[in-house]
Amino acid sequence: MAPAVLVQSFGQSKFSEMDLQRLEDSLVTNKDHTGGLPSYEFHSPSSIQFWPHLPQKFSEYIMVASCEGELMAAGYAVPFAHDEGLPSGWDEVLKKAFADQISGVKTTAMSMLFVQVSPSHQRKGLSQLLLEAFKAKARAAALRMFVPCRPMLKHRFPTVPIEEYCEWTAEDGQIF
């Protein structure tokens, strides 16, 4: 019988910020960008300003998957006060989450940022396990959950505007 995968918040885990950084580094250096974000995502002004503080400020919104002491995957989300509109993207949701946390406003929603899976543990259902953990967290806290999705091949076409890219279809008519 295979050992069980443990999914818990970063705040409850024994892992350190260095463990999270090693996982991120293994993915950012992955030339195909599978399992994580392309490195340019970490170079926006908001990423530079806020990303390093996520483990201290939102440790309960980082979920980790491990087995026998090995960090296999991590998922990141942030809580925010949802009003009529939504933050326009990654940068805006980070700004809003940190502003809401500082002001003490009641959070009513949670936005996923991304899930990263170690290259050696991809295609084992870990993303799904983390997504289920986030759904359970949102239900338990009565938060509305948003899960924005990044087009997986967009990094191959950096000069194409996202609006145009999202209209592309494959030869069979399926979404590109």
XYZ file of C-alpha atoms in Angstrom:
176
model
C 0.000 0.000 0.000
C 1.365 3.426 -0.985
C 2.001 5.931 1.796
C -0.756 8.516 2.228
C -0.375 12.072 1.001
C -0.875 14.635 3.755
C -2.527 17.919 2.755
C -2.462 20.738 5.297
C -1.917 24.459 5.538
C 1.627 25.749 5.464
C 0.972 27.231 8.908
C 0.220 23.761 10.301
C 3.099 22.051 8.521
C 6.695 21.559 9.528
C 7.959 23.052 6.268
C 9.922 26.298 6.142
C 9.842 29.204 3.736
C 13.081 27.818 2.289
C 11.240 24.572 1.447
C 8.609 26.579 -0.448
C 11.364 28.541 -2.205
C 13.134 25.353 -3.310
C 9.866 24.062 -4.771
C 9.308 27.373 -6.594
C 12.886 27.371 -7.877
C 12.518 23.856 -9.283
C 9.548 25.044 -11.301
C 10.755 28.452 -12.433
C 13.848 26.831 -13.910
C 11.683 24.270 -15.723
C 11.914 25.499 -19.338
C 8.500 24.135 -20.287
C 6.836 25.971 -17.376
C 4.846 22.879 -16.485
C 3.638 22.687 -12.925
C 4.202 26.312 -12.048
C 4.373 29.834 -13.343
C 6.801 31.230 -15.882
C 9.444 33.330 -14.142
C 8.094 36.574 -15.627
C 5.029 36.220 -13.391
C 7.266 36.887 -10.396
C 8.685 40.119 -11.842
C 5.584 42.300 -11.735
C 5.668 45.158 -9.217
C 2.981 43.501 -7.070
C 4.753 40.156 -7.098
C 8.003 41.770 -6.033
C 6.241 43.738 -3.298
C 3.868 41.111 -1.899
C 4.952 37.565 -2.835
C 7.780 37.292 -0.283
C 5.301 38.100 2.513
C 2.659 35.478 1.692
C 4.041 32.803 4.055
C 4.037 35.195 7.033
C 0.749 36.967 6.316
C -1.339 34.187 4.792
C 0.165 30.901 6.002
C -3.305 29.388 6.399
C -3.995 30.121 2.723
C -0.989 28.176 1.490
C -1.766 24.465 1.285
C 1.017 21.904 1.048
C 0.967 18.264 0.015
C 3.630 15.964 1.399
C 4.433 12.322 1.833
C 6.895 10.900 4.318
C 8.305 14.366 5.012
C 8.829 15.356 1.365
C 7.172 18.537 0.081
C 5.498 17.481 -3.170
C 3.220 20.399 -4.007
C 1.973 23.742 -2.736
C -1.040 25.855 -3.559
C -1.434 29.558 -2.883
C -4.554 31.625 -2.294
C -5.384 34.904 -0.608
C -8.528 36.109 1.156
C -10.098 39.437 0.265
C -13.280 41.441 0.699
C -15.376 40.803 -2.390
C -17.459 43.718 -3.578
C -19.322 44.247 -6.828
C -16.291 43.841 -9.046
C -13.352 41.512 -9.093
C -9.673 42.365 -9.040
C -8.474 42.552 -12.650
C -5.739 39.967 -12.213
C -2.841 38.624 -10.189
C -1.457 42.053 -9.303
C -4.775 43.501 -8.213
C -5.817 40.522 -6.088
C -2.473 40.622 -4.255
C -2.847 44.362 -3.603
C -6.437 43.922 -2.418
C -5.636 40.979 -0.133
C -2.804 42.831 1.586
C -4.791 46.080 1.853
C -7.748 44.198 3.350
C -5.474 42.380 5.788
C -3.897 45.656 6.953
C -7.233 47.461 7.302
C -8.866 44.529 9.093
C -11.866 44.490 6.771
C -13.921 41.272 6.868
C -12.911 38.985 4.028
C -15.722 37.391 2.088
C -13.846 35.661 -0.720
C -10.714 33.747 -1.530
C -8.807 33.774 -4.810
C -6.486 31.001 -5.841
C -3.148 32.246 -7.131
C -1.656 29.008 -8.374
C -0.688 25.447 -7.583
C 2.810 24.155 -8.098
C 3.759 20.494 -8.190
C 7.319 19.232 -7.999
C 8.427 17.925 -11.412
C 8.981 14.455 -9.932
C 5.391 14.323 -8.618
C 3.409 15.724 -11.518
C 0.478 13.812 -12.997
C -0.346 12.143 -9.681
C -3.495 14.104 -8.846
C -1.841 16.469 -6.366
C -3.318 19.607 -7.948
C -6.769 18.123 -7.496
C -6.037 17.287 -3.848
C -4.955 20.865 -3.182
C -7.949 22.305 -5.010
C -10.269 20.126 -2.890
C -8.511 21.350 0.270
C -9.047 24.957 -0.797
C -12.704 24.275 -1.579
C -13.149 22.785 1.895
C -11.418 25.811 3.442
C -13.682 28.210 1.553
C -16.803 26.276 2.584
C -15.734 26.131 6.237
C -15.061 29.879 6.324
C -18.134 30.748 4.212
C -15.907 32.420 1.602
C -16.770 32.724 -2.053
C -13.981 31.032 -4.012
C -12.458 32.263 -7.256
C -10.110 30.093 -9.307
C -8.635 32.065 -12.207
C -6.950 29.920 -14.830
C -3.847 30.830 -16.788
C -3.669 29.596 -20.375
C -1.019 26.885 -20.176
C 0.737 27.637 -23.491
C 0.575 31.449 -23.388
C 4.250 31.694 -22.421
C 5.128 30.426 -25.913
C 3.484 33.511 -27.455
C 4.584 36.426 -25.241
C 3.898 39.118 -27.858
C 0.295 38.041 -28.549
C -2.255 40.001 -26.483
C -4.178 37.749 -24.092
C -7.492 38.840 -25.637
C -6.341 37.561 -29.034
C -4.776 34.397 -27.622
C -8.036 33.455 -25.868
C -9.845 33.474 -29.218
C -7.512 30.925 -30.834
C -8.779 27.457 -31.676
C -7.084 24.272 -32.799
C -7.676 22.780 -36.257
C -10.501 20.635 -34.814
C -12.272 23.728 -33.440
C -11.352 23.057 -29.820
C -10.018 25.839 -27.638
C -6.261 26.188 -28.198
